[in-house]
């Protein structure tokens, strides 16, 4: 079974500051993928960044980076130079990687962190 | 139209009604998913379809009935729902490449369902 824990229900951050959103996970799968999604008040889930368990380097996508510490089973999202439009719910999610067949595996999500950027 | 679309965006129904949620993806993906998002709970995976075959059913009550007539369309048929079924229902699709970890899922805007 897989489990995602996000310990920060809500965060207030000043505009232009960097933000770190915490995520720890638990899985028995030898290979897995970690995802971060953003959900604005409109409801749509927007994919931000992906980290594979065997990737050598931490993933980066523009202002988003993933601080992946495999031994600690953590995959924190870092947002640099936060903007007012970053205010949203942020979800950490994971899936196991089956080497054969399928490829259609559902994601396990955490409860999310509500990030509010203040001017 | 691009991406994943869902209709209706909002739905209010009584416990004796029958309604259907529709999802359509224009991404050429092979896998489609239904998730339920209730207040203060993590998103819960309900159903997974791969190449129009149901590959996962996460102990969902039979009052929810999925249908995938082709790889671009996914329905969720609802009947005799309970007030606790009120939630945001999200559809997603992914390329469905076997053995690939970064099969990122693209989500639709969701249907906000209220059961009276």
CSV table of N, CA, C and O in Angstrom, one decimal, chain A residues 35 37 39 42-45 47 50 91 95 97-99 101-107 109-111, chain B residues 9 31 33 35 37 42-43 45 48 50 88 90 96-99 101-105 107-109:
chain,number,residue,atom,x,y,z
A,35,UNK,N,4.6,13.0,-7.8
A,35,UNK,CA,4.0,14.1,-8.6
A,35,UNK,C,3.6,15.2,-7.6
A,35,UNK,O,3.2,15.0,-6.5
A,37,UNK,N,0.7,18.4,-7.8
A,37,UNK,CA,-0.3,19.1,-8.6
A,37,UNK,C,-0.8,20.3,-7.8
A,37,UNK,O,-0.7,20.4,-6.6
A,39,UNK,N,-4.1,22.9,-7.4
A,39,UNK,CA,-5.6,23.0,-7.6
A,39,UNK,C,-6.1,24.4,-7.2
A,39,UNK,O,-6.3,24.7,-6.0
A,42,UNK,N,-10.8,27.1,-8.9
A,42,UNK,CA,-11.7,26.6,-10.0
A,42,UNK,C,-11.8,25.1,-10.0
A,42,UNK,O,-12.8,24.6,-10.6
A,43,UNK,N,-11.0,24.4,-9.3
A,43,UNK,CA,-11.1,23.0,-9.2
A,43,UNK,C,-10.2,22.1,-10.0
A,43,UNK,O,-10.0,20.9,-9.7
A,44,UNK,N,-9.7,22.6,-11.1
A,44,UNK,CA,-8.9,21.8,-12.0
A,44,UNK,C,-7.6,21.5,-11.4
A,44,UNK,O,-6.9,22.3,-10.8
A,45,UNK,N,-7.1,20.3,-11.5
A,45,UNK,CA,-5.8,19.8,-11.1
A,45,UNK,C,-4.8,20.1,-12.2
A,45,UNK,O,-4.9,19.6,-13.3
A,47,UNK,N,-0.9,19.7,-13.3
A,47,UNK,CA,0.4,19.1,-13.1
A,47,UNK,C,1.5,20.1,-13.0
A,47,UNK,O,1.6,21.0,-13.9
A,50,UNK,N,7.4,16.2,-11.8
A,50,UNK,CA,7.5,14.8,-11.6
A,50,UNK,C,8.9,14.4,-11.2
A,50,UNK,O,9.9,15.0,-11.8
A,91,UNK,N,-1.1,19.4,-4.0
A,91,UNK,CA,-1.2,18.0,-3.7
A,91,UNK,C,0.1,17.3,-4.1
A,91,UNK,O,0.5,17.4,-5.2
A,95,UNK,N,2.7,7.1,-7.6
A,95,UNK,CA,2.3,5.8,-8.2
A,95,UNK,C,3.4,4.9,-8.2
A,95,UNK,O,4.6,5.3,-8.4
A,97,UNK,N,5.5,1.9,-10.1
A,97,UNK,CA,5.8,1.7,-11.5
A,97,UNK,C,5.9,0.2,-11.8
A,97,UNK,O,6.8,-0.5,-11.3
A,98,UNK,N,5.0,-0.4,-12.5
A,98,UNK,CA,5.0,-1.8,-12.8
A,98,UNK,C,5.8,-1.9,-14.1
A,98,UNK,O,5.5,-1.3,-15.1
A,99,UNK,N,6.9,-2.8,-14.1
A,99,UNK,CA,7.7,-2.9,-15.2
A,99,UNK,C,7.1,-3.5,-16.5
A,99,UNK,O,7.5,-3.3,-17.6
A,101,UNK,N,3.3,-4.5,-18.5
A,101,UNK,CA,1.9,-4.4,-18.6
A,101,UNK,C,1.3,-3.1,-18.0
A,101,UNK,O,2.0,-2.3,-17.3
A,102,UNK,N,0.1,-2.9,-18.1
A,102,UNK,CA,-0.6,-1.8,-17.5
A,102,UNK,C,-0.1,-0.5,-17.9
A,102,UNK,O,-0.1,-0.1,-19.1
A,103,UNK,N,0.4,0.3,-17.1
A,103,UNK,CA,0.8,1.7,-17.4
A,103,UNK,C,-0.3,2.6,-17.0
A,103,UNK,O,-0.2,3.8,-17.1
A,104,UNK,N,-1.4,2.0,-16.6
A,104,UNK,CA,-2.6,2.8,-16.2
A,104,UNK,C,-2.8,2.6,-14.7
A,104,UNK,O,-3.7,1.9,-14.3
A,105,UNK,N,-1.9,3.2,-13.9
A,105,UNK,CA,-2.1,3.1,-12.5
A,105,UNK,C,-2.6,4.4,-11.8
A,105,UNK,O,-2.1,5.5,-12.2
A,106,UNK,N,-3.5,4.2,-10.9
A,106,UNK,CA,-4.0,5.4,-10.3
A,106,UNK,C,-3.0,6.0,-9.3
A,106,UNK,O,-2.1,5.4,-8.9
A,107,UNK,N,-3.2,7.3,-9.0
A,107,UNK,CA,-2.3,8.0,-8.1
A,107,UNK,C,-2.9,8.0,-6.7
A,107,UNK,O,-4.1,8.0,-6.5
A,109,UNK,N,-3.0,10.2,-3.4
A,109,UNK,CA,-2.8,11.6,-3.1
A,109,UNK,C,-2.7,11.9,-1.6
A,109,UNK,O,-3.2,11.1,-0.8
A,110,UNK,N,-2.0,13.0,-1.2
A,110,UNK,CA,-2.0,13.4,0.1
A,110,UNK,C,-3.2,14.4,0.3
A,110,UNK,O,-4.0,14.6,-0.6
A,111,UNK,N,-3.4,14.9,1.5
A,111,UNK,CA,-4.5,15.7,1.9
A,111,UNK,C,-4.4,17.1,1.3
A,111,UNK,O,-5.4,17.9,1.3
B,9,UNK,N,-20.6,20.8,-15.3
B,9,UNK,CA,-19.7,21.3,-14.3
B,9,UNK,C,-20.3,21.3,-12.9
B,9,UNK,O,-19.6,21.2,-11.9
B,31,UNK,N,-5.5,5.7,-21.2
B,31,UNK,CA,-6.0,5.4,-19.9
B,31,UNK,C,-6.9,6.6,-19.4
B,31,UNK,O,-6.5,7.7,-19.6
B,33,UNK,N,-9.5,7.8,-15.9
B,33,UNK,CA,-9.7,7.6,-14.4
B,33,UNK,C,-10.8,8.5,-13.9
B,33,UNK,O,-11.1,9.6,-14.4
B,35,UNK,N,-11.9,10.1,-10.2
B,35,UNK,CA,-11.5,10.3,-8.8
B,35,UNK,C,-12.6,11.0,-8.1
B,35,UNK,O,-13.4,11.8,-8.7
B,37,UNK,N,-13.3,13.7,-4.9
B,37,UNK,CA,-12.7,14.6,-3.9
B,37,UNK,C,-13.7,15.2,-3.0
B,37,UNK,O,-14.5,16.0,-3.3
B,42,UNK,N,-8.3,13.2,1.1
B,42,UNK,CA,-7.5,13.2,-0.1
B,42,UNK,C,-8.3,12.7,-1.3
B,42,UNK,O,-9.4,12.0,-1.1
B,43,UNK,N,-7.9,13.0,-2.5
B,43,UNK,CA,-8.5,12.5,-3.6
B,43,UNK,C,-8.5,10.9,-3.6
B,43,UNK,O,-7.5,10.3,-3.2
B,45,UNK,N,-9.2,7.4,-5.6
B,45,UNK,CA,-9.3,6.8,-6.9
B,45,UNK,C,-10.5,5.9,-6.9
B,45,UNK,O,-10.7,5.1,-6.0
B,48,UNK,N,-10.4,2.9,-13.0
B,48,UNK,CA,-9.3,3.1,-14.0
B,48,UNK,C,-9.7,2.3,-15.2
B,48,UNK,O,-10.1,1.1,-15.1
B,50,UNK,N,-8.1,1.2,-19.0
B,50,UNK,CA,-7.0,1.2,-19.9
B,50,UNK,C,-7.4,0.5,-21.2
B,50,UNK,O,-7.9,-0.6,-21.2
B,88,UNK,N,-16.6,16.7,-5.4
B,88,UNK,CA,-16.1,17.0,-6.7
B,88,UNK,C,-15.6,15.7,-7.4
B,88,UNK,O,-14.8,15.0,-6.8
B,90,UNK,N,-13.6,14.2,-10.3
B,90,UNK,CA,-12.6,14.5,-11.3
B,90,UNK,C,-12.3,13.4,-12.2
B,90,UNK,O,-12.1,12.2,-11.8
B,96,UNK,N,-0.7,6.2,-20.5
B,96,UNK,CA,-0.9,4.7,-20.3
B,96,UNK,C,0.2,3.9,-20.8
B,96,UNK,O,0.0,2.8,-21.2
B,97,UNK,N,1.5,4.5,-20.8
B,97,UNK,CA,2.6,3.7,-21.3
B,97,UNK,C,3.1,2.7,-20.3
B,97,UNK,O,3.5,3.1,-19.2
B,98,UNK,N,3.0,1.4,-20.5
B,98,UNK,CA,3.4,0.4,-19.5
B,98,UNK,C,4.9,0.6,-19.1
B,98,UNK,O,5.8,0.9,-19.9
B,99,UNK,N,5.1,0.5,-17.8
B,99,UNK,CA,6.4,0.6,-17.2
B,99,UNK,C,7.0,2.0,-17.2
B,99,UNK,O,8.1,2.2,-16.7
B,101,UNK,N,7.1,5.5,-15.4
B,101,UNK,CA,6.7,6.1,-14.2
B,101,UNK,C,6.0,7.5,-14.4
B,101,UNK,O,5.1,7.9,-13.7
B,102,UNK,N,6.5,8.2,-15.4
B,102,UNK,CA,6.0,9.6,-15.6
B,102,UNK,C,4.8,9.6,-16.5
B,102,UNK,O,4.7,10.4,-17.4
B,103,UNK,N,3.9,8.6,-16.3
B,103,UNK,CA,2.6,8.7,-17.0
B,103,UNK,C,1.8,9.7,-16.3
B,103,UNK,O,0.8,9.4,-15.5
B,104,UNK,N,2.1,11.0,-16.5
B,104,UNK,CA,1.4,12.0,-15.7
B,104,UNK,C,-0.1,12.0,-16.2
B,104,UNK,O,-0.4,11.8,-17.3
B,105,UNK,N,-0.9,12.4,-15.2
B,105,UNK,CA,-2.3,12.4,-15.5
B,105,UNK,C,-2.8,13.8,-15.7
B,105,UNK,O,-2.4,14.7,-14.9
B,107,UNK,N,-6.0,16.3,-15.7
B,107,UNK,CA,-7.3,16.3,-15.1
B,107,UNK,C,-8.2,17.3,-15.8
B,107,UNK,O,-7.8,18.3,-16.4
B,108,UNK,N,-9.5,16.9,-15.8
B,108,UNK,CA,-10.5,17.8,-16.2
B,108,UNK,C,-10.9,18.8,-15.1
B,108,UNK,O,-10.4,18.7,-14.0
B,109,UNK,N,-11.8,19.7,-15.3
B,109,UNK,CA,-12.2,20.7,-14.3
B,109,UNK,C,-13.1,20.2,-13.2
B,109,UNK,O,-13.3,20.8,-12.2
